[in-house]
PDB file of C-alpha atoms in Angstrom:
ATOM      1  CA  MET O   1       2.049  37.126 -96.930  1.00  0.00           C
ATOM      2  CA  ASP O   2      -1.469  38.663 -97.646  1.00  0.00           C
ATOM      3  CA  GLN O   3      -4.060  41.040 -96.404  1.00  0.00           C
ATOM      4  CA  ASP O   4      -4.313  38.813 -93.239  1.00  0.00           C
ATOM      5  CA  GLY O   5      -0.884  38.436 -92.244  1.00  0.00           C
ATOM      6  CA  LEU O   6       2.529  36.621 -92.801  1.00  0.00           C
ATOM      7  CA  ALA O   7       2.678  32.857 -92.571  1.00  0.00           C
ATOM      8  CA  VAL O   8       6.203  31.523 -92.173  1.00  0.00           C
ATOM      9  CA  ASP O   9       7.276  28.105 -93.518  1.00  0.00           C
ATOM     10  CA  GLU O  10      10.025  27.007 -90.774  1.00  0.00           C
ATOM     11  CA  GLU O  11      10.695  23.809 -92.252  1.00  0.00           C
ATOM     12  CA  GLY O  12      11.220  25.048 -96.250  1.00  0.00           C
ATOM     13  CA  LEU O  13      12.303  23.219 -99.100  1.00  0.00           C
ATOM     14  CA  GLU O  14      15.707  22.643-100.936  1.00  0.00           C
ATOM     15  CA  PHE O  15      15.891  22.794-105.037  1.00  0.00           C
ATOM     16  CA  ALA O  16      18.862  22.309-107.045  1.00  0.00           C
ATOM     17  CA  ASP O  17      18.537  25.411-109.138  1.00  0.00           C
ATOM     18  CA  MET O  18      16.244  28.641-109.668  1.00  0.00           C
ATOM     19  CA  ASP O  19      14.077  27.013-112.344  1.00  0.00           C
ATOM     20  CA  GLY O  20      12.936  24.470-109.483  1.00  0.00           C
ATOM     21  CA  VAL O  21      12.497  27.250-107.069  1.00  0.00           C
ATOM     22  CA  GLU O  22      10.453  29.138-109.519  1.00  0.00           C
ATOM     23  CA  ARG O  23       8.039  26.308-110.431  1.00  0.00           C
ATOM     24  CA  GLU O  24       7.490  25.302-107.040  1.00  0.00           C
ATOM     25  CA  ALA O  25       6.732  29.151-105.689  1.00  0.00           C
ATOM     26  CA  ALA O  26       4.451  29.480-108.910  1.00  0.00           C
ATOM     27  CA  GLN O  27       2.651  25.926-108.053  1.00  0.00           C
ATOM     28  CA  ALA O  28       2.026  27.036-104.457  1.00  0.00           C
ATOM     29  CA  MET O  29       0.662  30.930-105.115  1.00  0.00           C
ATOM     30  CA  ALA O  30      -1.560  29.081-107.707  1.00  0.00           C
ATOM     31  CA  ASP O  31      -2.832  26.583-105.154  1.00  0.00           C
ATOM     32  CA  ALA O  32      -3.148  29.633-102.543  1.00  0.00           C
ATOM     33  CA  ALA O  33      -5.245  31.533-105.187  1.00  0.00           C
ATOM     34  CA  ARG O  34      -7.539  28.607-106.099  1.00  0.00           C
ATOM     35  CA  GLU O  35      -7.861  28.469-102.458  1.00  0.00           C
ATOM     36  CA  SER O  36      -8.890  31.974-101.985  1.00  0.00           C
ATOM     37  CA  PHE O  37     -11.790  31.837-104.320  1.00  0.00           C
ATOM     38  CA  GLN O  38     -13.543  29.246-102.256  1.00  0.00           C
ATOM     39  CA  ARG O  39     -14.211  32.584 -99.635  1.00  0.00           C
ATOM     40  CA  PRO O  40     -16.040  35.717-100.884  1.00  0.00           C
ATOM     41  CA  ILE O  41     -13.609  37.482-102.911  1.00  0.00           C
ATOM     42  CA  LYS O  42     -12.319  40.697-101.871  1.00  0.00           C
ATOM     43  CA  PRO O  43      -9.273  42.966-103.558  1.00  0.00           C
ATOM     44  CA  GLY O  44      -5.909  42.485-102.498  1.00  0.00           C
ATOM     45  CA  GLU O  45      -2.574  40.846-103.041  1.00  0.00           C
ATOM     46  CA  ALA O  46      -0.837  37.939-101.633  1.00  0.00           C
ATOM     47  CA  ALA O  47       3.050  36.915-102.088  1.00  0.00           C
ATOM     48  CA  ILE O  48       5.010  34.453-101.790  1.00  0.00           C
ATOM     49  CA  GLU O  49       8.800  35.494-100.957  1.00  0.00           C
ATOM     50  CA  VAL O  50      11.288  32.811-101.246  1.00  0.00           C
ATOM     51  CA  ARG O  51      14.573  32.824 -98.936  1.00  0.00           C
ATOM     52  CA  ASP O  52      18.127  31.580 -98.787  1.00  0.00           C
ATOM     53  CA  ASP O  53      20.519  31.513 -95.713  1.00  0.00           C
ATOM     54  CA  SER O  54      21.415  35.286 -97.134  1.00  0.00           C
ATOM     55  CA  GLY O  55      17.947  36.532 -97.640  1.00  0.00           C
ATOM     56  CA  PRO O  56      15.036  36.945 -99.826  1.00  0.00           C
ATOM     57  CA  VAL O  57      15.804  35.493-103.590  1.00  0.00           C
ATOM     58  CA  MET O  58      12.138  35.490-105.431  1.00  0.00           C
ATOM     59  CA  ARG O  59       8.856  36.957-104.965  1.00  0.00           C
ATOM     60  CA  VAL O  60       5.801  35.551-106.616  1.00  0.00           C
ATOM     61  CA  ARG O  61       2.644  37.685-106.268  1.00  0.00           C
ATOM     62  CA  PHE O  62      -1.171  37.303-106.942  1.00  0.00           C
ATOM     63  CA  THR O  63      -3.386  40.234-107.223  1.00  0.00           C
ATOM     64  CA  VAL O  64      -7.060  40.496-107.165  1.00  0.00           C
ATOM     65  CA  GLN O  65      -8.648  43.820-108.420  1.00  0.00           C
ATOM     66  CA  ILE O  66     -12.318  44.274-108.542  1.00  0.00           C
ATOM     67  CA  GLU O  67     -13.581  47.002-110.978  1.00  0.00           C
ATOM     68  CA  ARG O  68     -17.547  47.530-111.173  1.00  0.00           C
ATOM     69  CA  ILE O  69     -18.158  48.918-114.540  1.00  0.00           C
ATOM     70  CA  LYS O  70     -22.053  49.679-113.831  1.00  0.00           C
TER      71      LYS O  70
END
């Protein structure tokens, strides 16, 4: 999810443990952040929420803050 809305992955992935979940979520966020710098940069936040059958289990966030000094 980001300022443009929510994108749902209907297929999902399965992992043996939370370490695998964390690695995949962090890599997916890094890829999304890299892609976001291909367009004009605007302040905002993006997040990946990882869920299982019972609900959310992890959230990875990427924040862009721009502060003009002069």
